Coordinates of C-alpha atoms and ligand atoms in Angstrom, one line a residue:
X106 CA 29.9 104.3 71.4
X107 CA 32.9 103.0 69.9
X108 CA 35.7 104.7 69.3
X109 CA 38.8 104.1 66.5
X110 CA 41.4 106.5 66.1
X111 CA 41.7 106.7 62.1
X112 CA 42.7 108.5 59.3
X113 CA 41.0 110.9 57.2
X114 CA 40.7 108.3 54.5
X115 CA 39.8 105.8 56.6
X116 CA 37.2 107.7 58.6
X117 CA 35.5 107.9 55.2
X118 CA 35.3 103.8 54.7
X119 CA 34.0 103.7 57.8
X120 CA 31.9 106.1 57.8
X121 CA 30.5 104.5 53.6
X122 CA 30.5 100.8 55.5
X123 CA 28.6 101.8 58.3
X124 CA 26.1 104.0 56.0
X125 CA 25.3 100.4 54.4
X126 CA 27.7 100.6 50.8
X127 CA 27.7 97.5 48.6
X128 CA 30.7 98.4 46.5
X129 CA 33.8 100.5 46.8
X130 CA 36.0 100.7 43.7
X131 CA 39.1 102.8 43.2
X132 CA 42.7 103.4 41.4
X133 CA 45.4 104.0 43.7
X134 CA 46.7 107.4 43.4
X135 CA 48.1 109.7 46.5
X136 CA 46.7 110.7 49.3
X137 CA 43.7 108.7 48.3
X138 CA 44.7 105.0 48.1
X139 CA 43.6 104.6 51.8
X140 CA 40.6 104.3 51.4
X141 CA 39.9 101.3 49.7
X142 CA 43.1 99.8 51.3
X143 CA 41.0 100.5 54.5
X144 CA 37.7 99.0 53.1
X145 CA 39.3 96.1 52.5
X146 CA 40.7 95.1 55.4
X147 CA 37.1 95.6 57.6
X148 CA 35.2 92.2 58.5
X149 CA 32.0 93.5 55.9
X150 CA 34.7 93.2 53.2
X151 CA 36.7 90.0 54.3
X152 CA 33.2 88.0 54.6
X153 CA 32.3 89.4 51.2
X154 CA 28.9 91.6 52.1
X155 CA 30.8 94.0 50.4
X156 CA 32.7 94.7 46.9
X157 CA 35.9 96.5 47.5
X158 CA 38.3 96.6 44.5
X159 CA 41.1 98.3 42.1
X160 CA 39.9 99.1 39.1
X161 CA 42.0 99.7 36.1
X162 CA 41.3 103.1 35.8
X163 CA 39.1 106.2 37.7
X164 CA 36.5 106.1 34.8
X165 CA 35.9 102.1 35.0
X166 CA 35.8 102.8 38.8
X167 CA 33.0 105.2 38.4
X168 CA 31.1 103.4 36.2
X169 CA 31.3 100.2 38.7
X170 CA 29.8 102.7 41.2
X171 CA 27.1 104.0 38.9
X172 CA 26.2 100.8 38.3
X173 CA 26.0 99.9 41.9
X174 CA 23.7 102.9 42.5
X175 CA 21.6 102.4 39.4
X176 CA 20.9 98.8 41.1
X177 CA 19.1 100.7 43.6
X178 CA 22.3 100.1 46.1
X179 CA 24.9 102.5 47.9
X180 CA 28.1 102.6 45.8
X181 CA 31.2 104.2 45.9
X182 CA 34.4 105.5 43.9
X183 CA 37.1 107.1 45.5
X184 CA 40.7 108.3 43.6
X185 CA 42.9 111.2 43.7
X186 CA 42.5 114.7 42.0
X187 CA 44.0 114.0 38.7
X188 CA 41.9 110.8 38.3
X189 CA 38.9 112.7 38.5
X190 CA 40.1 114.1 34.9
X191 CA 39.9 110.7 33.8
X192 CA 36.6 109.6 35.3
X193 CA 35.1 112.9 34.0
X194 CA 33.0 111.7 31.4
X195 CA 30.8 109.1 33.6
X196 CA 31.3 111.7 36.6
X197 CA 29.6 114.9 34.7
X198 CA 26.6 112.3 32.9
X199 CA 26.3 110.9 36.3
X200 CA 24.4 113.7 37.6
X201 CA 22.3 113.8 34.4
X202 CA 21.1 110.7 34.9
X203 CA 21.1 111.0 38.6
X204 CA 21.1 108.2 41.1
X205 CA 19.3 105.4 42.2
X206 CA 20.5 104.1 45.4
X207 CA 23.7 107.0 47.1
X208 CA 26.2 107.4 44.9
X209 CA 29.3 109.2 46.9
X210 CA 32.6 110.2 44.6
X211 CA 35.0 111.1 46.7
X212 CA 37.8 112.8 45.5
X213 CA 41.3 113.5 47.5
X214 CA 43.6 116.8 46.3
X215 CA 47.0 117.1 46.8
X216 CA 47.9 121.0 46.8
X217 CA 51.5 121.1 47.0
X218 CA 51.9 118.8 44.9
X219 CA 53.1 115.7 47.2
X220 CA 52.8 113.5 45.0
X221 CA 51.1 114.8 42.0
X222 CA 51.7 116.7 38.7
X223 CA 49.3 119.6 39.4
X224 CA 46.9 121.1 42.3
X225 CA 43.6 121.0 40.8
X226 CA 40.7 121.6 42.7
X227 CA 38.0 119.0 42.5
X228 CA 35.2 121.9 43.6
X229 CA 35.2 123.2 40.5
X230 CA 34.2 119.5 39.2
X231 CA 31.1 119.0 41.3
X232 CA 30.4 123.2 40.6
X233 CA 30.6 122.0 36.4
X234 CA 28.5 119.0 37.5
X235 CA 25.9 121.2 39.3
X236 CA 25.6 118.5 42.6
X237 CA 26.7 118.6 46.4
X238 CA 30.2 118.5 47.6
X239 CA 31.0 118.3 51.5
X240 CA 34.2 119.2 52.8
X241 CA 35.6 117.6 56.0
X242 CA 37.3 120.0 58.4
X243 CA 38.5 116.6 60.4
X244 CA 38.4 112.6 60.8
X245 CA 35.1 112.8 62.2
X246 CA 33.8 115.1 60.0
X247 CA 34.5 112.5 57.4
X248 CA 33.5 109.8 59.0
X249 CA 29.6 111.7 59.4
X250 CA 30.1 113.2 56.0
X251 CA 30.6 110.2 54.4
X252 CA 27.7 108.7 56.2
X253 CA 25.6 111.7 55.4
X254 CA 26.6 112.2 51.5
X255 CA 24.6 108.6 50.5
X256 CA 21.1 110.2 52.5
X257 CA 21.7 113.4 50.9
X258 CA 22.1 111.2 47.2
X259 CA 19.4 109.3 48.1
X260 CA 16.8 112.5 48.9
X261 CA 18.5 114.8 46.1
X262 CA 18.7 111.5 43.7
X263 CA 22.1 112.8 42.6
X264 CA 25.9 111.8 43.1
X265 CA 27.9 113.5 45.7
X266 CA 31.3 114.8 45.7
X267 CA 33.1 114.2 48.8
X268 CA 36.5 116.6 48.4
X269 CA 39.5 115.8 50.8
X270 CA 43.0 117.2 50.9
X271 CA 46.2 115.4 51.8
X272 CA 46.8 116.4 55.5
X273 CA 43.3 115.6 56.3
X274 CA 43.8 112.1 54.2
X275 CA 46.8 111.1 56.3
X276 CA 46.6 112.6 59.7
X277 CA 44.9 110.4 62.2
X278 CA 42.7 111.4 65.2
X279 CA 40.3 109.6 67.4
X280 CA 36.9 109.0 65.1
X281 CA 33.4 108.1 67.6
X282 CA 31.2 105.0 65.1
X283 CA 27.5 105.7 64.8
X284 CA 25.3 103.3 67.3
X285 CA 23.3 102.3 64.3
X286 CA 25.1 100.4 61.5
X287 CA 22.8 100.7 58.3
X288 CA 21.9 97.4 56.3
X289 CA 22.4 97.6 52.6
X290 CA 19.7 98.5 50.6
X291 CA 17.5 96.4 48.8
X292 CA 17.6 95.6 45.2
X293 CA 15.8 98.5 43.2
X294 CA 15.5 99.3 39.7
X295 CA 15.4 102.5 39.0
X296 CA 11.0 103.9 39.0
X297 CA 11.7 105.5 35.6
X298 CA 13.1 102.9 32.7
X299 CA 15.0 106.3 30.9
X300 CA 16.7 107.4 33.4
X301 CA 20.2 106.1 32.6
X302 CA 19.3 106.1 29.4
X303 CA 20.7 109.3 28.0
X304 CA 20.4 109.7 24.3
X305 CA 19.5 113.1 23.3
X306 CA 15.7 113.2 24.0
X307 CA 15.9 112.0 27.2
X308 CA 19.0 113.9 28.3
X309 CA 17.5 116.7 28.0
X310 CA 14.4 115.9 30.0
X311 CA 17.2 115.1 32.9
X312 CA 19.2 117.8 32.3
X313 CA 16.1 120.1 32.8
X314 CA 15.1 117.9 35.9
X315 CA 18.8 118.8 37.5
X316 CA 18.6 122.2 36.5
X317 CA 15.1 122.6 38.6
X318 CA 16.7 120.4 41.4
X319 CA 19.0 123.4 41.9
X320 CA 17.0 124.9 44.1
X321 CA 16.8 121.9 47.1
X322 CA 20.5 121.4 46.1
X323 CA 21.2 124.9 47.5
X324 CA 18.1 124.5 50.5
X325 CA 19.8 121.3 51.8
X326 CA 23.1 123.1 51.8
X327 CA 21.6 126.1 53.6
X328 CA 20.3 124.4 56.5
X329 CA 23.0 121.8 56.6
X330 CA 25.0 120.7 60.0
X331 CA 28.7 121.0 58.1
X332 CA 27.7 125.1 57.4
X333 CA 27.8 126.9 60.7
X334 CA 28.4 130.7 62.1
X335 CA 30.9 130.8 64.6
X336 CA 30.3 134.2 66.4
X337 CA 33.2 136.7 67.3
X338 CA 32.5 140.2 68.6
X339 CA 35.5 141.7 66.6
X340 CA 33.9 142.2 63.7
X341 CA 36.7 144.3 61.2
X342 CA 37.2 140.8 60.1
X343 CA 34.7 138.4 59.2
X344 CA 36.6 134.9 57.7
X345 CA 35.2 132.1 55.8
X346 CA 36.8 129.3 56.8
X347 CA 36.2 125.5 54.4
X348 CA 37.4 122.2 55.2
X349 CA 40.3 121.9 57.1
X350 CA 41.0 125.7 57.0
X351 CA 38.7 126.2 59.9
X352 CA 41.1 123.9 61.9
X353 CA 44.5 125.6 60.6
X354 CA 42.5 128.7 62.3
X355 CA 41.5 127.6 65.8
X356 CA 45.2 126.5 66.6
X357 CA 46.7 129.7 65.9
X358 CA 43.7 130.6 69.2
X359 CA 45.2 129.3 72.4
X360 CA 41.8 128.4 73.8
X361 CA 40.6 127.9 70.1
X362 CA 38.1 131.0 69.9
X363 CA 38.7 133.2 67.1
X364 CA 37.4 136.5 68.1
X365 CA 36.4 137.4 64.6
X366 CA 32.7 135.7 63.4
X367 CA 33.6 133.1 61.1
X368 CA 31.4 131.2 58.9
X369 CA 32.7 127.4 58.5
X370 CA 31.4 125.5 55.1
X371 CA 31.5 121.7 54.7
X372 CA 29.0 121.7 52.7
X373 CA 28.2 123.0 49.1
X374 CA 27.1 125.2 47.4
X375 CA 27.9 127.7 49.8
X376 CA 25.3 128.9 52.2
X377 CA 23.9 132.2 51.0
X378 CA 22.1 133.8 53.7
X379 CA 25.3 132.9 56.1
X380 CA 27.5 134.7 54.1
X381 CA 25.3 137.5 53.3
X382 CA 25.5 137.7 57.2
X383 CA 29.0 138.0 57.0
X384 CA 29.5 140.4 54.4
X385 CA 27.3 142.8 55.9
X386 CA 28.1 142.8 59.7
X387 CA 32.2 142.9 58.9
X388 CA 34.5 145.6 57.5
X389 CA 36.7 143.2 55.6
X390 CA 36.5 139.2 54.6
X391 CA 39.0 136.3 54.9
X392 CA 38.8 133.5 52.9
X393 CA 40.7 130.4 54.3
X394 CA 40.7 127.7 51.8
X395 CA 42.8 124.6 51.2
X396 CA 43.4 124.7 47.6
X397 CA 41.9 127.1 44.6
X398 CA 40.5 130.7 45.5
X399 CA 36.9 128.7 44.9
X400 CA 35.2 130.5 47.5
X401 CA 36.9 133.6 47.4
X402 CA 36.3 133.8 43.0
X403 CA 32.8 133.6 44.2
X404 CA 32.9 136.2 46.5
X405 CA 34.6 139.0 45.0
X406 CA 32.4 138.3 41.6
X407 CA 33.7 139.8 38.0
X408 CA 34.3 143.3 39.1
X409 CA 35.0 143.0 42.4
X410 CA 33.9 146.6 43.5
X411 CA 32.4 145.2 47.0
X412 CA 34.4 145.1 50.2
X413 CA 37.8 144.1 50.6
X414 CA 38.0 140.5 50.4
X415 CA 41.3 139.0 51.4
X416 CA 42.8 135.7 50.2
X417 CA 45.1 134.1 47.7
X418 CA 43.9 136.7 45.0
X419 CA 45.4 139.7 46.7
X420 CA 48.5 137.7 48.1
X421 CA 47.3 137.8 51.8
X422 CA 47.8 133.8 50.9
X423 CA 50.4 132.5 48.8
X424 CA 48.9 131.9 45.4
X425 CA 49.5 128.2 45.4
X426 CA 50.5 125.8 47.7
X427 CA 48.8 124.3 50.7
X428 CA 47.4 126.1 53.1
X429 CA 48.8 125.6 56.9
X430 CA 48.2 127.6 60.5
X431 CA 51.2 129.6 59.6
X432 CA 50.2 131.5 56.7
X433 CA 46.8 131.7 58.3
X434 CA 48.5 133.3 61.1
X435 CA 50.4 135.4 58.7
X436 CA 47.1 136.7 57.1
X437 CA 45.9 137.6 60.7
X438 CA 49.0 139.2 61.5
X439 CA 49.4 136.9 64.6
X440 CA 53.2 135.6 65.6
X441 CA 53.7 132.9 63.4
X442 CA 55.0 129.5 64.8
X443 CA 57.0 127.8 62.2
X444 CA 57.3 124.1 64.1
X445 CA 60.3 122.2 65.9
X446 CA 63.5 123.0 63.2
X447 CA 64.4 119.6 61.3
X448 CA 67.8 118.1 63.6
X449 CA 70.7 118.4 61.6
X450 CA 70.9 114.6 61.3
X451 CA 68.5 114.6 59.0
X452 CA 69.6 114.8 55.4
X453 CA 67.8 116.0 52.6
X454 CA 68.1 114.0 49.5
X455 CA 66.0 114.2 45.8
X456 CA 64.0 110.6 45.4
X457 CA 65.9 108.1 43.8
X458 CA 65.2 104.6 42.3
X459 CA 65.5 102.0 45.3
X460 CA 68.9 100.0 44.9
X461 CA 68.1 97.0 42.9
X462 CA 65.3 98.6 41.0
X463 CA 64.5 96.8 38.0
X464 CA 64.0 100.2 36.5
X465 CA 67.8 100.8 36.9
X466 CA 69.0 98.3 34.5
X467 CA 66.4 99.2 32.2
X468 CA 67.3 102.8 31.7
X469 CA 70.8 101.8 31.5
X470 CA 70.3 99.5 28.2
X471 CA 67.8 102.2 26.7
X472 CA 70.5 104.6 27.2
X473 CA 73.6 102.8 26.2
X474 CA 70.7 101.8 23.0
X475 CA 69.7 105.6 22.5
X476 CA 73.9 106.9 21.8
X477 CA 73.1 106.4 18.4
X478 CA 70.1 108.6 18.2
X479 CA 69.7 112.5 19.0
X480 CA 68.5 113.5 22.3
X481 CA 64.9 114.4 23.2
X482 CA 63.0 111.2 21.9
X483 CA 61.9 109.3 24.9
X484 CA 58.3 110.2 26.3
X485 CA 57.3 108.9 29.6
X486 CA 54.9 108.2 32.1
X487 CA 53.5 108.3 35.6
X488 CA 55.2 106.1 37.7
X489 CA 58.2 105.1 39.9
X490 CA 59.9 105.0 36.4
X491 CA 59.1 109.0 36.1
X492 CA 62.5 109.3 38.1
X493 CA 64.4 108.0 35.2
X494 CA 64.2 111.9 34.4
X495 CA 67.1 112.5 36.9
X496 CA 70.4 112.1 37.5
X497 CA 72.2 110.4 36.7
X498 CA 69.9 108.5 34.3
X499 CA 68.2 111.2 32.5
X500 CA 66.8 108.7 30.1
X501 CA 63.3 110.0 29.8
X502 CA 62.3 113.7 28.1
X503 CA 58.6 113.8 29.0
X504 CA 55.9 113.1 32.1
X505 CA 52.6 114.5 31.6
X506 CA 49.6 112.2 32.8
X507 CA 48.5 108.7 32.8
X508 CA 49.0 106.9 29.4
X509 CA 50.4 110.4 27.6
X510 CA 54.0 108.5 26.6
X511 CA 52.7 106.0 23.7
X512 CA 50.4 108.7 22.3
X513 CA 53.1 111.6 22.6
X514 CA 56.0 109.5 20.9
X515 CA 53.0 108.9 18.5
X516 CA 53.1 112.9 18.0
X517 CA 56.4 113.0 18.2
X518 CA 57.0 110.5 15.0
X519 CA 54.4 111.8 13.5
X520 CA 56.4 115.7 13.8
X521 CA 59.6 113.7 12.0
X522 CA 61.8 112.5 15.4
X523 CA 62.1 108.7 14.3
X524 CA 62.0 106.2 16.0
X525 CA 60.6 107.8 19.1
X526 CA 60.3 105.7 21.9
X527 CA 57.5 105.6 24.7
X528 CA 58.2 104.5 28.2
X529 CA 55.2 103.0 30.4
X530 CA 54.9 100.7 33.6
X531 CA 52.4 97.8 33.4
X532 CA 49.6 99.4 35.9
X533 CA 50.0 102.6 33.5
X534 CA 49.4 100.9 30.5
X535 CA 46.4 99.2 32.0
X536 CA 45.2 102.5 33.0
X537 CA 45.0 104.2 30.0
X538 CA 47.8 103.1 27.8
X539 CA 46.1 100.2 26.0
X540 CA 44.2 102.8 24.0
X541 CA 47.7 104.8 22.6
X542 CA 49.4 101.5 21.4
X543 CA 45.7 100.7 19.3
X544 CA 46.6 104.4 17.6
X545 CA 50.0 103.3 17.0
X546 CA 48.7 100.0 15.3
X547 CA 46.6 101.6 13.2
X548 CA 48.7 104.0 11.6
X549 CA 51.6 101.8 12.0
X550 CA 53.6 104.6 13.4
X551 CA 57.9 104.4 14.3
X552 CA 57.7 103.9 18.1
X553 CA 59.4 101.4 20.3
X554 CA 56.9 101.4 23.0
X555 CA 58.7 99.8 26.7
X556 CA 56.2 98.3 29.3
X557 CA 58.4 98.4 32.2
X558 CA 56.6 95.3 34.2
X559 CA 57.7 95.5 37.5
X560 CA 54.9 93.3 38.5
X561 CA 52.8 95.9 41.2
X562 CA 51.7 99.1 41.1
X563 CA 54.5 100.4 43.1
X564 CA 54.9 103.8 43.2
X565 CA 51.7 104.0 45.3
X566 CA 52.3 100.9 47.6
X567 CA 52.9 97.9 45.6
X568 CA 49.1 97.1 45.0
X569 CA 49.0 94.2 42.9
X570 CA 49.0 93.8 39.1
X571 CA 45.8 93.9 36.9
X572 CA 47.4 91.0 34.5
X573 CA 50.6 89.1 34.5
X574 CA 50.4 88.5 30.7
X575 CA 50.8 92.2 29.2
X576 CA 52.4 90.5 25.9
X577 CA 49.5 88.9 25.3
X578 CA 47.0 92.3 25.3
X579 CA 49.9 94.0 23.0
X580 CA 49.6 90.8 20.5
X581 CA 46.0 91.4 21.1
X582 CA 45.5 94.6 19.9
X583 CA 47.9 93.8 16.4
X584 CA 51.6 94.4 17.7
X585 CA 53.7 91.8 15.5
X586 CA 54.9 88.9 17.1
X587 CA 58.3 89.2 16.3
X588 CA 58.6 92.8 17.8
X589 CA 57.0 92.1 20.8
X590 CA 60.5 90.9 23.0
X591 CA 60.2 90.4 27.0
X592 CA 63.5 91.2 28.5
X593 CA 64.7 90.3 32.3
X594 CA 66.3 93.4 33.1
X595 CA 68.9 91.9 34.9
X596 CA 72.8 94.1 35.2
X597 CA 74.1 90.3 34.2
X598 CA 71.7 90.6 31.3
X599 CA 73.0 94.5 29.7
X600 CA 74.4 93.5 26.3
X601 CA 72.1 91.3 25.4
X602 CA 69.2 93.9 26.4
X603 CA 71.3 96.6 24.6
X604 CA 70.7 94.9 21.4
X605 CA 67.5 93.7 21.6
X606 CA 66.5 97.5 22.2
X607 CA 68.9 98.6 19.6
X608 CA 67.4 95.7 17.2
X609 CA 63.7 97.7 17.9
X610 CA 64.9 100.5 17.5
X611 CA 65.9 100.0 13.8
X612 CA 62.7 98.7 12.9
X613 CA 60.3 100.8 11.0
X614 CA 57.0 100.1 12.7
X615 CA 55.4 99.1 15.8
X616 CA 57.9 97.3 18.9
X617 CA 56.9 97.0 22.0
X618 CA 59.9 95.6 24.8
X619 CA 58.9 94.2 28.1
X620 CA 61.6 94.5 30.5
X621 CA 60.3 92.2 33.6
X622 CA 61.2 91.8 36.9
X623 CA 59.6 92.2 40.1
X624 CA 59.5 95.3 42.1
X625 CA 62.1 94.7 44.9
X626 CA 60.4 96.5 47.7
X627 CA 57.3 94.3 46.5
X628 CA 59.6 91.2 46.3
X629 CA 61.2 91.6 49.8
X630 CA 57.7 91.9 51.2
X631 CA 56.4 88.9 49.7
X632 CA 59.8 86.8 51.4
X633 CA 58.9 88.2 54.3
X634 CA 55.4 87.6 54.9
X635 CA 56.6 83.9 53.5
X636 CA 58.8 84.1 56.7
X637 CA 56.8 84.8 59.3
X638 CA 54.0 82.5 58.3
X639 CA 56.8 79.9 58.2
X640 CA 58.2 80.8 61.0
X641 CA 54.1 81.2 63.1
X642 CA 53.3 77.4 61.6
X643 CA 56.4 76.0 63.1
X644 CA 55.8 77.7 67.1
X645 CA 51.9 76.4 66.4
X646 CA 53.4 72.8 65.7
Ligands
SF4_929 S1 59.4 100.8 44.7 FE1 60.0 99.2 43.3 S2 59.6 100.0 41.3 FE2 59.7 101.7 42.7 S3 61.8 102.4 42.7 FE3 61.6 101.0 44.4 S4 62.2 99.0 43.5 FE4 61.8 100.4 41.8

């Protein structure tokens, strides 16, 4: 059997290539951009068997992968947390029209906020969507889980959420491959012509149908091989352990037996008679979770007048935050160890714009352009560019989501703060931006909107652009011509970009600015790899 030693994310393309997937589609995000970055790479997708691509957004990425599965083939989306907000709508219909061939949504969280603007819990997505969700506890639990979530679509006929957390994501361990690679399944249209259609008299007919599937949903998740008891004879505890939680547990154990019972989930929704078991044989209940008090909300119920049940609702856990073996070990009142201390070589500094950053000379014109204005007026974005709220530039007053700058300088026009400017990087505005600047056309609104086109997505590791021509899709959707002004955001080039914004500014209508020049973390890669293929044709010659 062959072994790879992998990443979380990794283990999961493997484990959706060697179930037999036809497409994987994805937007980059933290700590899920692995994944497809993975998929990519492996020999299926270099010799094209397989679709692997970005997408513009999470929602055109889930709709690829519907599609896919409504083809009668194994498809797959994967994107972080807060891109699940933003495939919602196809996510929640997807179950009401079900699937065709597996359809696995995989969805990575990122409690502590690593790299995100919030710790959502993507449970509480597949709970709203009434399907599956499996919960790896390690790499090879999501190699086999990802494996096992297209059989589980397949027999259920229903997406599957695959929910991962950051640690898990980006720690690697040693991963054993299934013996039997699965081909791809045939072409199959799906036996009933209205399943995917959903207007209302047929959505209701498969809304009922996934109401009655309930049932099996919960059977399968009963009897399934990610939902075990772990026994222990001390039983004035009994924990309930998900996902990697049951890992953070076993290392605070020496030889890795807890001596309480513990009941481990992977798999959802949780396993009834298992945790009736526990309830009744313990005194009190532990609930080790990575993320939201999911299981623990479920457990206690409305009036909570059972047992004790400990967690993050009674502050045995910290309320928010990730979970680690220390505060486990805290909530068992074991020693806690808190790691080898950081060497005091090592420097803590906030992030900062890399030096050269074309970023840095755009902020500097907006700023030295935004003296004649009052404060408060720039709304912003997710991206690199969201550290242009800092010092010293502090040229940005918002960062909400993907694509909120255009519409909230819209808002903010609208309230009387003219002009109001929006601030947006070129993968953004793909993403979800192109829709704002249409609302902005059509009223005709004060904003200056800057597309800061640094040519890559860089922030989450330079994946490449979804268009080179982003003037042309502003002209597109009824930006003037004569406001639309591409700048190269160059330090040689500040007075002249100081007016051109300032010129913008004054004007009573739609602008949009494209300062353009190429990431330079992106650019110095580029050179590079030029280098060394240079540099491996002239030892070949
Ligand atoms: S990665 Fe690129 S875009 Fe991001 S801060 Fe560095 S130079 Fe700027």
């Amino acid at each position: 059997m062959e072994q790879l030693v992998l990443l979380g994310d990794e283990a999961i393309a493997q484990g959706a290539i060697d179930a037999g997937v036809t497409g994987i589609y994805a937007y980059p995000g933290t700590p899920s951009t692995e994944i497809k970055e993975y998929a990519e790479r492996s020999r299926e997708a270099r010799e094209g068997k397989i679709n692997v691509c970005w997408c513009a957004n999470e929602k055109t990425a889930m709709e690829t992968a519907l599609g896919v599965s409504y083809a009668g083939k194994r498809g797959m989306v994967s994107m972080k947390h807060v891109g699940l907000n933003v495939a919602a709508d196809p996510f929640i219909n997807s179950a009401i029209t079900g699937a065709n061939g597996g359809l696995l949504v995989v969805s990575a969280d990122d409690p502590s906020m690593h790299s995100s603007q919030n710790e959502q819990d993507s449970r509480y997505y597949g709970k709203l969507a009434m399907i599956p969700i499996l919960e790896p506890g390690n790499q090879q639990e999501a190699y086999d889980m990802a494996h096992e979530c297209f059989a589980l679509s397949e027999r259920l006929h229903v997406p599957v959420l695959l929910r991962i957390t950051t640690r898990l994501a980006h720690s690697r361990a040693v991963v054993r491959r299934r013996k039997e690679i699965l081909e791809q399944n045939p072409l199959t249209l799906p036996e009933n012509p209205m399943q995917f259609i959903l207007l209302p008299l047929s959505a209701r007919k498969r809304y009922r149908e996934l109401l009655d599937k309930q049932e099996r949903i919960a059977r399968e998740a009963e009897g399934s091989p990610f939902n075990n008891w772990i026994d222990g004879s001390d039983r004035s505890l009994g924990i309930v352990a998900a996902g990697i939680a049951y890992n953070y547990l076993i290392e605070n154990y020496q030889d890795g037996k807890c001596p309480h019972p513990v009941v481990k989930i992977g798999h959802y929704p949780m396993p009834v008679r298992l945790m009736e078991d526990l309830y009744q044989s313990c005194d009190t209940i532990l609930v080790l979770e990575d993320g939201y008090p999911f299981i623990e909300e479920l457990l206690r119920g409305y009036l909570n007048r059972g047992k004790r049940i400990m967690g993050r609702l009674d502050g045995t856990i910290p309320r928010d935050g990730e979970l680690n073996p220390a505060k486990v070990a805290k909530a068992l009142g074991l020693p806690v160890h808190d790691g080898i201390p950081v060497p005091g070589l090592i420097v803590s500094r906030p992030p900062s714009l890399c030096k050269g950053c074309p970023h840095i000379s755009s902020y500097n014109a907006l700023n030295e352009a935004m003296t004649s204005y009052s404060k408060g007026r720039v709304l912003s974005d997710i991206g690199c560019y969201s550290l242009g709220a800092l010092s010293p530039y502090r040229a940005i007053d918002s960062v909400v989501e993907m694509g909120s700058s255009i519409t909230m300088a819209k808002g903010v026009a609208d309230a009387g703060l003219i002009p109001s400017v929006a601030v947006i990087g070129d993968s953004t505005f793909i993403h979800s931006g192109i829709t704002g600047l249409i609302d902005l056309v059509n009223s005709s609104s004060p904003v200056t909107v800057v597309i800061l086109d640094n040519q890559t997505t860089a922030m989450t590791g330079g994946q490449p652009s979804m268009t080179s021509r982003i003037e042309n899709i502003v002209e597109g959707v009824g930006v003037e011509k004569e406001h639309i002004r591409v700048v190269n955001p160059l330090p040689k080039n500040h007075e002249e970009n100081v007016k051109i914004f300032r010129e913008e500014l004054a004007y009573h209508g739609v602008s949009v600015i494209i300062p353009r020049r190429e990431c330079i973390q992106t650019a110095t890669r580029k050179l590079k790899q030029a280098r060394n293929k240079t540099k491996a044709g002239e030892e070949t010659s």
